PDB file of C-alpha atoms in Angstrom:
ATOM      1  CA  MET S 138      71.191 130.702 111.610  1.00 39.00           C
ATOM      2  CA  THR S 139      67.600 131.246 110.528  1.00 44.00           C
ATOM      3  CA  THR S 140      65.121 130.709 113.575  1.00 47.00           C
ATOM      4  CA  ALA S 141      61.879 128.786 113.257  1.00 42.00           C
ATOM      5  CA  ARG S 142      60.147 132.089 114.024  1.00 48.00           C
ATOM      6  CA  GLU S 143      61.926 133.830 111.010  1.00 54.00           C
ATOM      7  CA  THR S 144      60.993 131.173 108.887  1.00 56.00           C
ATOM      8  CA  GLY S 145      57.444 131.450 109.787  1.00 66.00           C
ATOM      9  CA  ASP S 146      57.442 135.047 109.473  1.00 82.00           C
ATOM     10  CA  VAL S 147      58.891 134.988 106.021  1.00 86.00           C
ATOM     11  CA  ARG S 148      56.441 132.150 104.897  1.00 88.00           C
ATOM     12  CA  HIS S 149      53.418 134.345 106.236  1.00 87.00           C
ATOM     13  CA  GLY S 150      54.853 137.259 104.582  1.00 88.00           C
ATOM     14  CA  ILE S 151      54.814 135.545 101.236  1.00 91.00           C
ATOM     15  CA  LEU S 152      51.278 134.220 101.913  1.00 91.00           C
ATOM     16  CA  SER S 153      49.897 137.586 102.961  1.00 89.00           C
ATOM     17  CA  THR S 154      51.352 139.305 100.040  1.00 90.00           C
ATOM     18  CA  ALA S 155      49.990 136.751  97.436  1.00 89.00           C
ATOM     19  CA  GLN S 156      46.570 136.807  99.028  1.00 88.00           C
ATOM     20  CA  SER S 157      46.279 140.481  97.938  1.00 84.00           C
ATOM     21  CA  ILE S 158      47.632 140.185  94.526  1.00 88.00           C
ATOM     22  CA  MET S 159      45.707 136.982  93.746  1.00 87.00           C
ATOM     23  CA  ALA S 160      42.434 138.195  95.181  1.00 81.00           C
ATOM     24  CA  ALA S 161      42.727 140.957  92.501  1.00 80.00           C
ATOM     25  CA  LYS S 162      44.347 139.038  89.460  1.00 84.00           C
ATOM     26  CA  GLY S 163      43.559 135.174  90.073  1.00 84.00           C
ATOM     27  CA  PHE S 164      45.881 132.555  90.372  1.00 86.00           C
ATOM     28  CA  SER S 165      47.048 131.518  87.009  1.00 85.00           C
ATOM     29  CA  ALA S 166      47.750 135.195  86.029  1.00 86.00           C
ATOM     30  CA  VAL S 167      50.168 135.955  88.795  1.00 87.00           C
ATOM     31  CA  GLY S 168      53.760 134.583  88.638  1.00 86.00           C
ATOM     32  CA  LEU S 169      55.985 133.711  91.474  1.00 86.00           C
ATOM     33  CA  ASN S 170      58.531 136.418  90.737  1.00 88.00           C
ATOM     34  CA  GLU S 171      55.735 139.027  90.981  1.00 91.00           C
ATOM     35  CA  ILE S 172      54.870 137.709  94.442  1.00 90.00           C
ATOM     36  CA  LEU S 173      58.255 137.408  95.585  1.00 89.00           C
ATOM     37  CA  VAL S 174      59.205 140.846  94.613  1.00 91.00           C
ATOM     38  CA  ALA S 175      56.325 142.585  96.514  1.00 91.00           C
ATOM     39  CA  ALA S 176      57.057 140.336  99.535  1.00 89.00           C
ATOM     40  CA  GLY S 177      60.955 141.099  99.405  1.00 90.00           C
ATOM     41  CA  VAL S 178      61.841 137.615  99.302  1.00 88.00           C
ATOM     42  CA  PRO S 179      64.785 136.257  96.819  1.00 86.00           C
ATOM     43  CA  LYS S 180      63.347 134.009  94.190  1.00 78.00           C
ATOM     44  CA  GLY S 181      65.580 131.155  95.110  1.00 76.00           C
ATOM     45  CA  SER S 182      64.463 130.928  98.447  1.00 75.00           C
ATOM     46  CA  PHE S 183      60.711 130.087  97.458  1.00 80.00           C
ATOM     47  CA  TYR S 184      60.932 126.332  97.025  1.00 82.00           C
ATOM     48  CA  HIS S 185      62.567 126.709 100.850  1.00 84.00           C
ATOM     49  CA  TYR S 186      59.007 127.432 101.917  1.00 86.00           C
ATOM     50  CA  PHE S 187      57.031 125.842  99.136  1.00 88.00           C
ATOM     51  CA  GLY S 188      57.647 122.737  96.890  1.00 86.00           C
ATOM     52  CA  SER S 189      55.789 124.101  93.863  1.00 85.00           C
ATOM     53  CA  LYS S 190      53.193 126.906  93.019  1.00 84.00           C
ATOM     54  CA  ASP S 191      50.457 123.900  93.204  1.00 86.00           C
ATOM     55  CA  ALA S 192      51.747 123.438  96.810  1.00 89.00           C
ATOM     56  CA  PHE S 193      52.140 127.231  97.448  1.00 90.00           C
ATOM     57  CA  GLY S 194      48.421 127.545  96.378  1.00 89.00           C
ATOM     58  CA  GLU S 195      47.240 125.030  98.769  1.00 92.00           C
ATOM     59  CA  ALA S 196      49.065 126.533 101.560  1.00 93.00           C
ATOM     60  CA  LEU S 197      47.553 130.052 100.412  1.00 91.00           C
ATOM     61  CA  LEU S 198      43.937 128.669 100.643  1.00 92.00           C
ATOM     62  CA  LYS S 199      44.516 126.969 103.950  1.00 94.00           C
ATOM     63  CA  ASP S 200      45.773 130.086 105.624  1.00 92.00           C
ATOM     64  CA  TYR S 201      42.916 132.042 104.194  1.00 91.00           C
ATOM     65  CA  PHE S 202      40.200 129.682 105.462  1.00 94.00           C
ATOM     66  CA  ASP S 203      42.036 129.347 108.837  1.00 94.00           C
ATOM     67  CA  SER S 204      41.904 133.054 109.285  1.00 92.00           C
ATOM     68  CA  TYR S 205      38.113 133.431 107.559  1.00 93.00           C
ATOM     69  CA  LEU S 206      37.108 130.803 109.986  1.00 96.00           C
ATOM     70  CA  ALA S 207      38.573 132.244 112.995  1.00 96.00           C
ATOM     71  CA  GLY S 208      36.519 135.217 112.064  1.00 95.00           C
ATOM     72  CA  VAL S 209      33.249 133.372 111.742  1.00 96.00           C
ATOM     73  CA  ASP S 210      33.963 131.678 115.195  1.00 98.00           C
ATOM     74  CA  GLU S 211      34.512 135.342 116.733  1.00 97.00           C
ATOM     75  CA  ILE S 212      30.977 136.485 115.292  1.00 97.00           C
ATOM     76  CA  PHE S 213      28.877 133.321 116.458  1.00 98.00           C
ATOM     77  CA  ALA S 214      30.512 133.907 119.838  1.00 97.00           C
ATOM     78  CA  MET S 215      29.115 137.102 120.454  1.00 96.00           C
ATOM     79  CA  GLY S 216      27.253 136.571 123.638  1.00 92.00           C
ATOM     80  CA  ASP S 217      25.454 139.679 123.828  1.00 94.00           C
ATOM     81  CA  LEU S 218      23.263 138.617 120.423  1.00 96.00           C
ATOM     82  CA  THR S 219      20.860 136.168 119.851  1.00 97.00           C
ATOM     83  CA  PHE S 220      22.017 133.462 117.301  1.00 97.00           C
ATOM     84  CA  ALA S 221      19.503 134.985 114.807  1.00 96.00           C
ATOM     85  CA  GLU S 222      21.198 138.190 115.363  1.00 97.00           C
ATOM     86  CA  ARG S 223      24.850 136.870 115.027  1.00 97.00           C
ATOM     87  CA  LEU S 224      23.801 135.106 111.610  1.00 98.00           C
ATOM     88  CA  ILE S 225      22.509 138.642 110.337  1.00 97.00           C
ATOM     89  CA  ALA S 226      25.736 140.183 111.846  1.00 97.00           C
ATOM     90  CA  TYR S 227      27.951 137.538 109.754  1.00 97.00           C
ATOM     91  CA  PHE S 228      25.954 138.344 106.336  1.00 97.00           C
ATOM     92  CA  ARG S 229      26.116 142.004 107.083  1.00 95.00           C
ATOM     93  CA  GLN S 230      30.041 141.715 107.657  1.00 92.00           C
ATOM     94  CA  TRP S 231      30.155 139.687 104.164  1.00 92.00           C
ATOM     95  CA  GLN S 232      28.163 142.376 102.684  1.00 90.00           C
ATOM     96  CA  GLU S 233      30.523 145.120 104.047  1.00 87.00           C
ATOM     97  CA  ASN S 234      33.842 143.078 103.317  1.00 83.00           C
ATOM     98  CA  GLN S 235      32.930 141.903  99.846  1.00 80.00           C
ATOM     99  CA  GLY S 236      30.570 144.842  99.003  1.00 69.00           C
ATOM    100  CA  ALA S 237      33.815 146.660  98.350  1.00 65.00           C
ATOM    101  CA  LEU S 238      34.587 146.004  94.759  1.00 55.00           C
ATOM    102  CA  ASP S 239      38.563 145.940  95.592  1.00 56.00           C
ATOM    103  CA  CYS S 240      38.056 143.294  98.358  1.00 52.00           C
ATOM    104  CA  GLN S 241      41.981 143.286  99.031  1.00 50.00           C
ATOM    105  CA  GLY S 242      42.193 139.865  99.764  1.00 47.00           C
ATOM    106  CA  LYS S 243      39.117 139.330 101.562  1.00 58.00           C
ATOM    107  CA  CYS S 244      37.428 137.312  98.811  1.00 72.00           C
ATOM    108  CA  LEU S 245      39.891 134.851  97.851  1.00 78.00           C
ATOM    109  CA  ALA S 246      37.667 131.831  98.046  1.00 79.00           C
ATOM    110  CA  VAL S 247      35.263 133.621  95.298  1.00 80.00           C
ATOM    111  CA  LYS S 248      37.943 134.701  93.175  1.00 79.00           C
ATOM    112  CA  LEU S 249      39.817 131.469  92.870  1.00 82.00           C
ATOM    113  CA  GLY S 250      37.109 128.953  93.534  1.00 82.00           C
ATOM    114  CA  ALA S 251      36.103 128.471  90.054  1.00 79.00           C
ATOM    115  CA  GLU S 252      39.439 128.805  88.594  1.00 83.00           C
ATOM    116  CA  VAL S 253      41.545 126.319  90.606  1.00 84.00           C
ATOM    117  CA  ALA S 254      38.947 123.760  91.244  1.00 82.00           C
ATOM    118  CA  ASP S 255      39.796 122.400  87.490  1.00 83.00           C
ATOM    119  CA  LEU S 256      43.471 123.286  87.899  1.00 83.00           C
ATOM    120  CA  SER S 257      44.452 121.395  91.005  1.00 87.00           C
ATOM    121  CA  GLU S 258      43.085 118.723  92.985  1.00 90.00           C
ATOM    122  CA  ALA S 259      44.909 119.481  96.102  1.00 90.00           C
ATOM    123  CA  MET S 260      43.467 123.176  95.948  1.00 90.00           C
ATOM    124  CA  ARG S 261      39.845 121.931  95.038  1.00 91.00           C
ATOM    125  CA  ALA S 262      40.187 119.692  98.191  1.00 93.00           C
ATOM    126  CA  VAL S 263      41.063 122.776 100.402  1.00 94.00           C
ATOM    127  CA  LEU S 264      38.315 124.877  99.010  1.00 93.00           C
ATOM    128  CA  LYS S 265      35.780 121.799  99.480  1.00 94.00           C
ATOM    129  CA  SER S 266      36.961 121.635 103.417  1.00 96.00           C
ATOM    130  CA  GLY S 267      37.046 125.281 103.701  1.00 95.00           C
ATOM    131  CA  THR S 268      33.417 126.042 102.484  1.00 95.00           C
ATOM    132  CA  ALA S 269      32.311 122.941 104.444  1.00 97.00           C
ATOM    133  CA  GLY S 270      33.673 124.518 107.343  1.00 97.00           C
ATOM    134  CA  ILE S 271      31.812 127.733 106.975  1.00 97.00           C
ATOM    135  CA  ILE S 272      28.549 125.908 106.028  1.00 98.00           C
ATOM    136  CA  GLY S 273      29.011 123.544 108.992  1.00 98.00           C
ATOM    137  CA  ARG S 274      29.379 126.634 111.468  1.00 98.00           C
ATOM    138  CA  LEU S 275      26.197 128.265 109.878  1.00 98.00           C
ATOM    139  CA  THR S 276      24.296 125.069 110.166  1.00 98.00           C
ATOM    140  CA  GLU S 277      25.399 125.272 114.254  1.00 98.00           C
ATOM    141  CA  ALA S 278      24.286 128.753 114.344  1.00 98.00           C
ATOM    142  CA  ILE S 279      20.877 128.028 112.974  1.00 97.00           C
ATOM    143  CA  GLU S 280      20.436 125.076 115.454  1.00 97.00           C
ATOM    144  CA  ASN S 281      21.490 127.362 118.405  1.00 97.00           C
ATOM    145  CA  GLY S 282      18.971 130.021 116.950  1.00 97.00           C
ATOM    146  CA  VAL S 283      16.208 127.514 117.004  1.00 96.00           C
ATOM    147  CA  ALA S 284      17.457 126.357 120.433  1.00 96.00           C
ATOM    148  CA  ASP S 285      17.220 129.950 121.922  1.00 95.00           C
ATOM    149  CA  GLY S 286      13.925 130.715 120.359  1.00 95.00           C
ATOM    150  CA  SER S 287      15.193 133.504 118.033  1.00 96.00           C
ATOM    151  CA  LEU S 288      14.607 131.402 114.891  1.00 95.00           C
ATOM    152  CA  THR S 289      11.785 129.446 113.784  1.00 91.00           C
ATOM    153  CA  ILE S 290      12.424 127.870 110.450  1.00 90.00           C
ATOM    154  CA  PRO S 291      10.450 125.362 108.233  1.00 83.00           C
ATOM    155  CA  ASP S 292      13.420 123.670 106.730  1.00 80.00           C
ATOM    156  CA  ASP S 293      16.371 121.445 108.088  1.00 94.00           C
ATOM    157  CA  PRO S 294      19.158 123.578 109.463  1.00 97.00           C
ATOM    158  CA  ARG S 295      21.781 121.919 107.149  1.00 97.00           C
ATOM    159  CA  SER S 296      19.757 122.616 104.090  1.00 97.00           C
ATOM    160  CA  LEU S 297      18.987 126.456 105.082  1.00 97.00           C
ATOM    161  CA  ALA S 298      22.759 126.835 105.725  1.00 98.00           C
ATOM    162  CA  GLU S 299      23.572 125.297 102.200  1.00 97.00           C
ATOM    163  CA  THR S 300      21.206 127.762 100.532  1.00 97.00           C
ATOM    164  CA  LEU S 301      22.351 130.764 102.519  1.00 97.00           C
ATOM    165  CA  TYR S 302      25.921 130.039 101.714  1.00 96.00           C
ATOM    166  CA  HIS S 303      25.064 129.364  97.865  1.00 96.00           C
ATOM    167  CA  LEU S 304      22.806 132.597  98.002  1.00 97.00           C
ATOM    168  CA  TRP S 305      25.678 134.921  99.211  1.00 95.00           C
ATOM    169  CA  LEU S 306      28.460 132.797  96.976  1.00 93.00           C
ATOM    170  CA  GLY S 307      26.310 133.757  93.997  1.00 93.00           C
ATOM    171  CA  ALA S 308      25.546 137.257  94.941  1.00 93.00           C
ATOM    172  CA  SER S 309      29.450 137.812  95.351  1.00 89.00           C
ATOM    173  CA  LEU S 310      29.943 136.471  91.716  1.00 86.00           C
ATOM    174  CA  ARG S 311      27.150 138.694  90.416  1.00 90.00           C
ATOM    175  CA  ALA S 312      28.634 141.797  92.023  1.00 88.00           C
ATOM    176  CA  LYS S 313      31.874 141.043  90.338  1.00 83.00           C
ATOM    177  CA  ILE S 314      30.127 140.754  86.853  1.00 87.00           C
ATOM    178  CA  VAL S 315      27.677 143.783  87.395  1.00 90.00           C
ATOM    179  CA  ARG S 316      30.117 145.814  89.408  1.00 87.00           C
ATOM    180  CA  SER S 317      27.580 146.709  91.698  1.00 89.00           C
ATOM    181  CA  THR S 318      26.839 146.086  95.266  1.00 89.00           C
ATOM    182  CA  ALA S 319      23.024 145.440  94.497  1.00 94.00           C
ATOM    183  CA  PRO S 320      23.457 141.726  94.503  1.00 94.00           C
ATOM    184  CA  PHE S 321      24.453 141.863  98.137  1.00 94.00           C
ATOM    185  CA  ASP S 322      21.297 144.008  98.824  1.00 95.00           C
ATOM    186  CA  SER S 323      18.938 141.495  97.373  1.00 97.00           C
ATOM    187  CA  ALA S 324      20.873 138.616  99.155  1.00 97.00           C
ATOM    188  CA  MET S 325      20.315 140.408 102.661  1.00 96.00           C
ATOM    189  CA  VAL S 326      16.578 140.729 101.724  1.00 96.00           C
ATOM    190  CA  ALA S 327      16.396 137.079 100.843  1.00 97.00           C
ATOM    191  CA  THR S 328      18.273 136.071 103.764  1.00 96.00           C
ATOM    192  CA  ARG S 329      16.245 138.085 106.301  1.00 95.00           C
ATOM    193  CA  ARG S 330      13.092 136.343 104.577  1.00 93.00           C
ATOM    194  CA  LEU S 331      14.469 132.823 104.972  1.00 94.00           C
ATOM    195  CA  LEU S 332      15.496 133.389 108.523  1.00 92.00           C
ATOM    196  CA  ASP S 333      12.287 135.143 109.288  1.00 83.00           C
ATOM    197  CA  ARG S 334      13.985 138.524 110.497  1.00 67.00           C
ATOM    198  CA  PRO S 335      12.570 141.709 109.227  1.00 63.00           C
ATOM    199  CA  SER S 336      14.594 144.554 108.561  1.00 62.00           C
ATOM    200  CA  SER S 337      15.651 146.498 111.488  1.00 53.00           C
TER     201      SER S 337
END
């Protein structure tokens, strides 16, 4: 008899394996068989966990954003730093994670965003919700930075949060095109300027 934990472990194993493969190859280019072989799961059992490849993609993105947002929450909960410093720490981690040109599953939203938004409404909705969650956390951190006196900004916190997220998303795409980490360096300079935080 299969326990709920075993079912959860197998499901998580499939999603974890797929995240690394699809971060490298994209969604459409990867067949289910490749994922299942890599995960060590019989092909026939896939539909026990996911109703279709589309449903699988939706679950994959939900799992990715759950993990990503938990990591964001950890950074913004660092009580020994001002909120301005926490924001810089967040973008520094983005630079370190995605600056490695083979991000090993860490840049799934960047890799799949443009591709699946036109392929699947369900996956687009997860991308929209997940990225909104990131922008929402950035907005709150900026508001807290103004409150603790570590930030003085001329813009509305929400507008600034959206600008910063779009800046880094664009830098991530540009880094893939030029195969260089230079776009992240430029994004960090611009981020410090927008947050009025000189290099330290």
